[in-house]
Short mmCIF file of C-alpha atoms and ligand atoms in Angstrom, two decimals:
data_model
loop_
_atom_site.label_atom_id
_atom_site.label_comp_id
_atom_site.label_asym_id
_atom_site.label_seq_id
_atom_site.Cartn_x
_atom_site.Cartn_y
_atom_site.Cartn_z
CA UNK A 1 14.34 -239.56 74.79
CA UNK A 2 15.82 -236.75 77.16
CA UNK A 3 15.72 -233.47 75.74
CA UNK A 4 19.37 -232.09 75.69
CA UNK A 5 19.98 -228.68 77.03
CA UNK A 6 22.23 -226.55 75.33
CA UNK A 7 24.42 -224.13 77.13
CA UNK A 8 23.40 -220.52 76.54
CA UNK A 9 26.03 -219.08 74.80
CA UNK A 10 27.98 -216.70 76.68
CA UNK A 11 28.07 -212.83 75.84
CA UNK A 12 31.37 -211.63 74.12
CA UNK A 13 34.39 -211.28 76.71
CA UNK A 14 34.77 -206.87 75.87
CA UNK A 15 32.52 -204.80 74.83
CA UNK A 16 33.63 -201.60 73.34
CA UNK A 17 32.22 -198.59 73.75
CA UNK A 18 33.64 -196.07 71.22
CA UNK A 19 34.42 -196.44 67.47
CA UNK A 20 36.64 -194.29 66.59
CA UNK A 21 39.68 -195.03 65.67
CA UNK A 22 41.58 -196.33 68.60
CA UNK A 23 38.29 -198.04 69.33
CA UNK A 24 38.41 -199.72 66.02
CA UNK A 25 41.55 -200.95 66.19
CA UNK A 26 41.53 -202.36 69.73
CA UNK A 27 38.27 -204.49 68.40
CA UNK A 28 40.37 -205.69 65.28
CA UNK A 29 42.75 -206.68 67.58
CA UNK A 30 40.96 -208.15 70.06
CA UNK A 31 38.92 -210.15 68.01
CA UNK A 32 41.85 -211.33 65.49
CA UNK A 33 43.78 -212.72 68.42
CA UNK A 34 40.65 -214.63 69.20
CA UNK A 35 38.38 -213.25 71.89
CA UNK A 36 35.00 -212.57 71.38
CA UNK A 37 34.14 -208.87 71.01
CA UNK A 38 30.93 -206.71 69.89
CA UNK A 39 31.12 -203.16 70.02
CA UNK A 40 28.08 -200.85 71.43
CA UNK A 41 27.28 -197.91 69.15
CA UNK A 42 24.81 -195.27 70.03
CA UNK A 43 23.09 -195.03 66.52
CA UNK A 44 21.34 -197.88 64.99
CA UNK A 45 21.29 -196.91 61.53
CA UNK A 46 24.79 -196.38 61.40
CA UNK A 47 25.26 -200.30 62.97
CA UNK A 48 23.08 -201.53 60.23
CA UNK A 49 24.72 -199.98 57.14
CA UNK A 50 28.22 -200.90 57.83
CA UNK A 51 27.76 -204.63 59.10
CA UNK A 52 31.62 -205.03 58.74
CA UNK A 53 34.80 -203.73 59.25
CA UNK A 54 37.78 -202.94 57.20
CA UNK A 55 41.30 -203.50 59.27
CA UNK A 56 44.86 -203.14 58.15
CA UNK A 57 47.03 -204.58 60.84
CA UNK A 58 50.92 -202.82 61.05
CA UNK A 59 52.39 -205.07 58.25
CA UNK A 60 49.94 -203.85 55.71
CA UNK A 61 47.42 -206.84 55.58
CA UNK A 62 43.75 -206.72 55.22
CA UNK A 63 40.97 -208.14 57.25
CA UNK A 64 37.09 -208.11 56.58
CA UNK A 65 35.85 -208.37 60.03
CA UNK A 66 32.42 -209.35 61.56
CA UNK A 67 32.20 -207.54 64.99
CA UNK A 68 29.16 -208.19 66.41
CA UNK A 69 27.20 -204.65 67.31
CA UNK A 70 25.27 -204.16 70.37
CA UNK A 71 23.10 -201.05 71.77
CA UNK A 72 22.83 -199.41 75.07
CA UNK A 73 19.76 -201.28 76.09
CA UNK A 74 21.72 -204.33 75.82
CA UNK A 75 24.39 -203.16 78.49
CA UNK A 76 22.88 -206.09 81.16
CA UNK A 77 24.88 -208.85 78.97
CA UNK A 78 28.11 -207.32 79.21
CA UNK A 79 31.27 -208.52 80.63
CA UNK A 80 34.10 -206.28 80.45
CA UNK A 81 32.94 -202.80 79.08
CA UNK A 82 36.12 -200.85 77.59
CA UNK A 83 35.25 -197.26 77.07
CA UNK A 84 37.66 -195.97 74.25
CA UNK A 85 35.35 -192.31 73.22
CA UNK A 86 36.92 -189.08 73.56
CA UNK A 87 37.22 -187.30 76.87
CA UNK A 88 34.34 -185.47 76.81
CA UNK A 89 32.38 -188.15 75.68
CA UNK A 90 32.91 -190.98 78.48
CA UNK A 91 29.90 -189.09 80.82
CA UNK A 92 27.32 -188.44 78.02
CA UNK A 93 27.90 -192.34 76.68
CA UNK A 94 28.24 -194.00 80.93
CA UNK A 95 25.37 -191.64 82.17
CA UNK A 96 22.18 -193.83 80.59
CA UNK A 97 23.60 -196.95 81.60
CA UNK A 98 23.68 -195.99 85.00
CA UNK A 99 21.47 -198.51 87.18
CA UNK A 100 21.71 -201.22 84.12
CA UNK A 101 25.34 -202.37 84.24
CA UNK A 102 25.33 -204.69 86.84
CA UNK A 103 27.53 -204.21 89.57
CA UNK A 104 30.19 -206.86 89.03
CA UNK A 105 31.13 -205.53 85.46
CA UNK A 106 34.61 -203.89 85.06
CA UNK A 107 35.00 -200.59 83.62
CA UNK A 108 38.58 -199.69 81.65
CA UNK A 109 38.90 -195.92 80.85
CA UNK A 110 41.27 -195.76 77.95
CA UNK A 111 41.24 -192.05 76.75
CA UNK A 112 43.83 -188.48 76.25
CA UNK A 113 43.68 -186.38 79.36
CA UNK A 114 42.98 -186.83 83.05
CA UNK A 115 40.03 -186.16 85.35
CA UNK A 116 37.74 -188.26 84.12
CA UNK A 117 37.58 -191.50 86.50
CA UNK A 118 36.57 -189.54 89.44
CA UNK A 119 33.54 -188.92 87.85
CA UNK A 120 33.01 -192.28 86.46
CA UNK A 121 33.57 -193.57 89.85
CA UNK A 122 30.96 -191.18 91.29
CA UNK A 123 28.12 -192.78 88.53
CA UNK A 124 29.71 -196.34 89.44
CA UNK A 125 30.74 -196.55 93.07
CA UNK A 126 30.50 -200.67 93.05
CA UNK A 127 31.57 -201.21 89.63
CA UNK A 128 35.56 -202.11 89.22
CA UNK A 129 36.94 -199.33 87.72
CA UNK A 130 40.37 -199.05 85.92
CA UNK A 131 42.38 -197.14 83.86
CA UNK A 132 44.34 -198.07 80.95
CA UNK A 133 47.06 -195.81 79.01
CA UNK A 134 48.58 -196.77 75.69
CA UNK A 135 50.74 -195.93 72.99
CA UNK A 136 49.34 -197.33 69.82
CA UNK A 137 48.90 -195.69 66.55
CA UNK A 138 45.47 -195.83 65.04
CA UNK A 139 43.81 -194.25 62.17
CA UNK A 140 39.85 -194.04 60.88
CA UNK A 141 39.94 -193.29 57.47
CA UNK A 142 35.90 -193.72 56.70
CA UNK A 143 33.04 -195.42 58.87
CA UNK A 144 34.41 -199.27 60.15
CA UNK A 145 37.88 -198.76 58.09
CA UNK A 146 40.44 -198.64 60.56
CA UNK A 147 44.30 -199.01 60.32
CA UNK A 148 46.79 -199.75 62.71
CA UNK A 149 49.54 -197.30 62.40
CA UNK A 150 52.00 -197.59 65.08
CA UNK A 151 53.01 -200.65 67.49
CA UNK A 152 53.43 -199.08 70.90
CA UNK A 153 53.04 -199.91 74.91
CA UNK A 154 49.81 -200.43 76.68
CA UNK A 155 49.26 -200.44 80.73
CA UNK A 156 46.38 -200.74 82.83
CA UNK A 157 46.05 -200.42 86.23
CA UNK A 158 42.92 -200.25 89.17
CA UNK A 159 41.52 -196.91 89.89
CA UNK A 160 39.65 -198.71 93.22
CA UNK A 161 40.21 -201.31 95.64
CA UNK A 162 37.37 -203.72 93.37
CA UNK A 163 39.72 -203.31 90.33
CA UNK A 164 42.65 -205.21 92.26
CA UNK A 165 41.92 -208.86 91.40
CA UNK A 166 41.58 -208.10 87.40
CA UNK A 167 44.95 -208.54 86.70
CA UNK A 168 43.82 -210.93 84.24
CA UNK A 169 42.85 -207.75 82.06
CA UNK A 170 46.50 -207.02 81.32
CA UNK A 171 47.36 -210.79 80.03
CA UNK A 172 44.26 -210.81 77.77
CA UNK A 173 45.42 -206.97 76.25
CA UNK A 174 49.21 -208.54 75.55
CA UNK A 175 47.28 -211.03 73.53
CA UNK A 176 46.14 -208.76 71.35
CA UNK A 177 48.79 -205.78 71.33
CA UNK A 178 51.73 -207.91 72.06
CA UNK A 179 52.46 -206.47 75.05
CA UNK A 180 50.62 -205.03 77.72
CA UNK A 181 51.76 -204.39 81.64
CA UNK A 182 49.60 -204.33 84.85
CA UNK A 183 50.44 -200.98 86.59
CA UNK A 184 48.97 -200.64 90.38
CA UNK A 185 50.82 -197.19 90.08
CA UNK A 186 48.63 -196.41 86.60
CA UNK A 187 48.28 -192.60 87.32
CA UNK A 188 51.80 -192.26 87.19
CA UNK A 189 51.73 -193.72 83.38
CA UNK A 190 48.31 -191.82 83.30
CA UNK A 191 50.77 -188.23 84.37
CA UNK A 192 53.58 -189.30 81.96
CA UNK A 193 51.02 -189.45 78.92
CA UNK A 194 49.55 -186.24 80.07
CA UNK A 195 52.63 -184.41 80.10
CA UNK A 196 53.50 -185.34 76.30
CA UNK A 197 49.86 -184.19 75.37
CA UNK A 198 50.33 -181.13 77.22
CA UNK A 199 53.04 -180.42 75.13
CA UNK A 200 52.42 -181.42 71.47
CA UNK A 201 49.06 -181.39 71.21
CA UNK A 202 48.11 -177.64 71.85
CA UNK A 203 51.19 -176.55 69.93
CA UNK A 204 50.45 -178.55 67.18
CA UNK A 205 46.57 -177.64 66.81
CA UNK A 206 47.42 -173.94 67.24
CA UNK A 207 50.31 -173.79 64.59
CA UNK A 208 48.47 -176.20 62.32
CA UNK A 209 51.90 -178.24 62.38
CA UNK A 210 52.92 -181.70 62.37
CA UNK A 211 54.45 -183.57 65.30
CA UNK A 212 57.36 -183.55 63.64
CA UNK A 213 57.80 -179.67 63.01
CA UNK A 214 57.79 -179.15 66.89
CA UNK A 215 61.50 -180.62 66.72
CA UNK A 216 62.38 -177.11 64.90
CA UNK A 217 64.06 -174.35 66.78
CA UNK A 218 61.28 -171.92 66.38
CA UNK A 219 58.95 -174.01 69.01
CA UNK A 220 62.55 -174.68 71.37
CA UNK A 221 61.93 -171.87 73.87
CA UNK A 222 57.82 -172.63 74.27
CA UNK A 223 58.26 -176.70 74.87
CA UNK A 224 61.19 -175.88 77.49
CA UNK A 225 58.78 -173.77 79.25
CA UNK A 226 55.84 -176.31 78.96
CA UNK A 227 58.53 -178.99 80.64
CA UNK A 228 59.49 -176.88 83.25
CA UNK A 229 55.63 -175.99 84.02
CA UNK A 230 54.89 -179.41 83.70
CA UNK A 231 57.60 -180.93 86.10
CA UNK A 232 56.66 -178.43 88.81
CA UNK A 233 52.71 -179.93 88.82
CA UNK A 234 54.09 -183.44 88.59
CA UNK A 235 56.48 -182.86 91.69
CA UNK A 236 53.90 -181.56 93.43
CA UNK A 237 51.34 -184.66 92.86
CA UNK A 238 54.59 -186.44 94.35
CA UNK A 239 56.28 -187.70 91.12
CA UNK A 240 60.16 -187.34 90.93
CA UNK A 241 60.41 -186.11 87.42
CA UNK A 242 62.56 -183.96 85.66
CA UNK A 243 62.14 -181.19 83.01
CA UNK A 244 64.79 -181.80 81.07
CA UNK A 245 63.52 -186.14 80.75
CA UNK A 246 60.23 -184.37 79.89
CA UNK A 247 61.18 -182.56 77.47
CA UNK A 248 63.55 -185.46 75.96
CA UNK A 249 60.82 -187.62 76.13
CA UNK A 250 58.68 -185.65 74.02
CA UNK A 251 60.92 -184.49 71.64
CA UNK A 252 61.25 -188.28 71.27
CA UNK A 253 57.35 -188.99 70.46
CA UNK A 254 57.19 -185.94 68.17
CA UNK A 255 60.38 -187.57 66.54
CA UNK A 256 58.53 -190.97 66.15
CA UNK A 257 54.97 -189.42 65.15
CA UNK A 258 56.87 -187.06 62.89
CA UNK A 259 53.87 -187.54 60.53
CA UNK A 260 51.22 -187.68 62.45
CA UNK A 261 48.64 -184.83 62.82
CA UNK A 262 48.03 -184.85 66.91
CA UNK A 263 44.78 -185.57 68.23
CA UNK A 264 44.03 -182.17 68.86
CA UNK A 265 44.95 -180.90 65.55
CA UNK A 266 42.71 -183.35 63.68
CA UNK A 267 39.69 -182.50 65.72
CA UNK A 268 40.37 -178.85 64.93
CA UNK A 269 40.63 -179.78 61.19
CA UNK A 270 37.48 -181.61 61.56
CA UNK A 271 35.66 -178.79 63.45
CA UNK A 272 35.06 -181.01 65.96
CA UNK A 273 35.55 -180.04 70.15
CA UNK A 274 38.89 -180.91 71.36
CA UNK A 275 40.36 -182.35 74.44
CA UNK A 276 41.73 -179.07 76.05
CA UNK A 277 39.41 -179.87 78.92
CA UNK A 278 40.86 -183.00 79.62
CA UNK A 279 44.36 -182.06 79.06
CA UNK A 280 45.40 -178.69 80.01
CA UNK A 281 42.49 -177.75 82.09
CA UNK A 282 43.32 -180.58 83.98
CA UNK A 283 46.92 -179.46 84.85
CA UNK A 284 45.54 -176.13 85.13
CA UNK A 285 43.45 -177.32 87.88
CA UNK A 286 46.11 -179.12 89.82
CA UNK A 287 48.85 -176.55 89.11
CA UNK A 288 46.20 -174.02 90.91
CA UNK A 289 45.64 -176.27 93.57
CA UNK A 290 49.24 -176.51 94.51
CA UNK A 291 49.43 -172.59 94.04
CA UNK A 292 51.88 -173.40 90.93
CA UNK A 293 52.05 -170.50 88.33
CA UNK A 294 51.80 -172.40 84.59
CA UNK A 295 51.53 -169.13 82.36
CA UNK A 296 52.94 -170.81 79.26
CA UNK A 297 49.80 -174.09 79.38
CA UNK A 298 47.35 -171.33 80.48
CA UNK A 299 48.05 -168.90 77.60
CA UNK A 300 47.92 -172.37 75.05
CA UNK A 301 44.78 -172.64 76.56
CA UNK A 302 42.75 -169.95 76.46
CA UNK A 303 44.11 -169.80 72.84
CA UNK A 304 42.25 -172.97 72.27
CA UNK A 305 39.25 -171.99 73.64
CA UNK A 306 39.28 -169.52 71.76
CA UNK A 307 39.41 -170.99 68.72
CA UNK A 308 36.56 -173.07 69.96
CA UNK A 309 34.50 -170.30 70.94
CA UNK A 310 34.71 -169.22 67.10
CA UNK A 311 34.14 -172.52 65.50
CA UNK A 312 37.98 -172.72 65.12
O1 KPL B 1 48.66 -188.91 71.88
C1 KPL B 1 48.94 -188.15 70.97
C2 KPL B 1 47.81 -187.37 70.40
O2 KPL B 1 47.91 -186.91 69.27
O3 KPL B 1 46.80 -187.24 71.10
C3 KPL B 1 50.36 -187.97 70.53
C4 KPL B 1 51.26 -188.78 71.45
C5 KPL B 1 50.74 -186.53 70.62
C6 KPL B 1 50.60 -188.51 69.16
O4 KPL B 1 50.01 -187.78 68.14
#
């Protein structure tokens, strides 16, 4: 009798890089609407203690979830490779894997800030690389427990000419976030995001406030400023943009994430680096290019840093 060959099985369709929370949830997701998914962590003994995870979708229901786990030295079977770490993360996790991701495999950048893809592109010249900007609410709350905390809008868009033809990127993200637009314009959205983080998150790590709190009158005069400072930079990069929409459009997200604790704040509360690099250093650097006085984001921060510099 003929021996019957089976297919190989294929690799999962994403691989994540990056579980924090945002990370987390996008597997959940991902995986729930039912594409394959494994997630790469950097430490072993982490993978092997926690061989599940813990999801709560938006309305309030539980999932045990088994997400397959894979390592850097198993970056040649990868597919799509979503990088969802913090900003100053992305190089330290992309460097090793330089010369082992083949050449065909696209990259998605999903993280707070700007800057970033230039240098990925630089590791990665024939790689596909893209960027994708999002909305979504997403909690850790202890290793592989994740929670879903806020339904919002996702786009992603190519970063070089290779990236054009994976539209197909977009379609399979609305599967699993409901909605999810292909941007060829994506550092527009990329600018838009920027400008809110600009905003809330220094305020809010430096006051030790909520979102919410920068609604009150006492933090009016500083987030006009920031708007102005910000439109100016945006104009510049050739964005028609207002102050005053910037400002309303923030005042808006503070107003929906009136709980939350920003990004920046929780890293502070958790002693852990922030994203001031990615975020207001970037505008720094492109309001200085443009010879664009920002004293209001440069004094928020060097206030960071210094906070940093003492273990904040
Ligand atoms: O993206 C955010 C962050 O905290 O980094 C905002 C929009 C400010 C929500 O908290």
């Amino acid at each position: 009798m003929p021996r019957r060959i089976m297919p190989a099985s294929q690799p999962p369709l994403w691989t994540i890089l990056g579980a924090g929370a945002l990370g987390g949830v996008l597997a959940s997701l991902l995986q729930l609407s039912g594409q394959s998914v494994r997630v790469m962590l950097r430490d072993e003994q982490r993978a092997r203690l926690h061989p599940q995870f813990d999801f709560t979708s938006l309305d309030g229901n539980q999932h045990v979830l088994d997400i397959p786990r894979a390592f850097p030295s198993d970056i040649a079977q990868t597919r799509r490779l979503l990088v969802v770490t913090k900003a100053g993360q992305i190089l330290p996790a992309l460097r090793p894997l330089v010369g082992k991701l083949p050449r065909e495999v696209p990259i998605v950048l999903l993280h707070n800030g700007m800057g970033i893809a230039e240098q990925v592109a630089a590791l990665f010249p024939d790689n596909p690389l893209l960027i994708a900007v999002t909305s979504h609410g997403a909690l850790r709350s202890g290793h592989f427990t994740f929670r879903h905390t806020g339904k919002g809008e996702s786009w992603v868009g190519p970063y070089n000419p290779a990236a054009q033809q994976h539209t197909a990127l977009a379609d399979d993200l609305a599967r699993a976030l409901g909605q999810a637009g292909w941007d060829e314009q994506i550092t527009g959205r990329q600018w838009q995001k920027l400008a809110i983080n600009c905003m809330i998150n220094p305020l809010t790590a430096l006051h030790r406030v909520t979102n919410g709190e920068l609604t009150a009158p006492r933090f009016a005069e500083a987030l006009e400023q920031l708007s102005v400072e910000l439109a100016d930079v945006m104009q510049a990069e050739g964005m028609s943009v207002s102050a005053d929409e910037l400002l309303r459009r923030t005042l808006a997200v503070a107003e929906l994430t009136a709980e939350n604790h920003s990004s920046m704040l929780q890293d502070m509360e958790a002693g852990r680096p922030t994203e001031i690099e990615a975020i207001t250093g970037f505008l720094l650097e492109c309001a200085e290019r443009h010879g664009i006085a920002v004293p209001v984001s440069r004094t928020l921060y060097q206030a960071i840093k210094e906070k940093q510099a003492q273990g904040l």
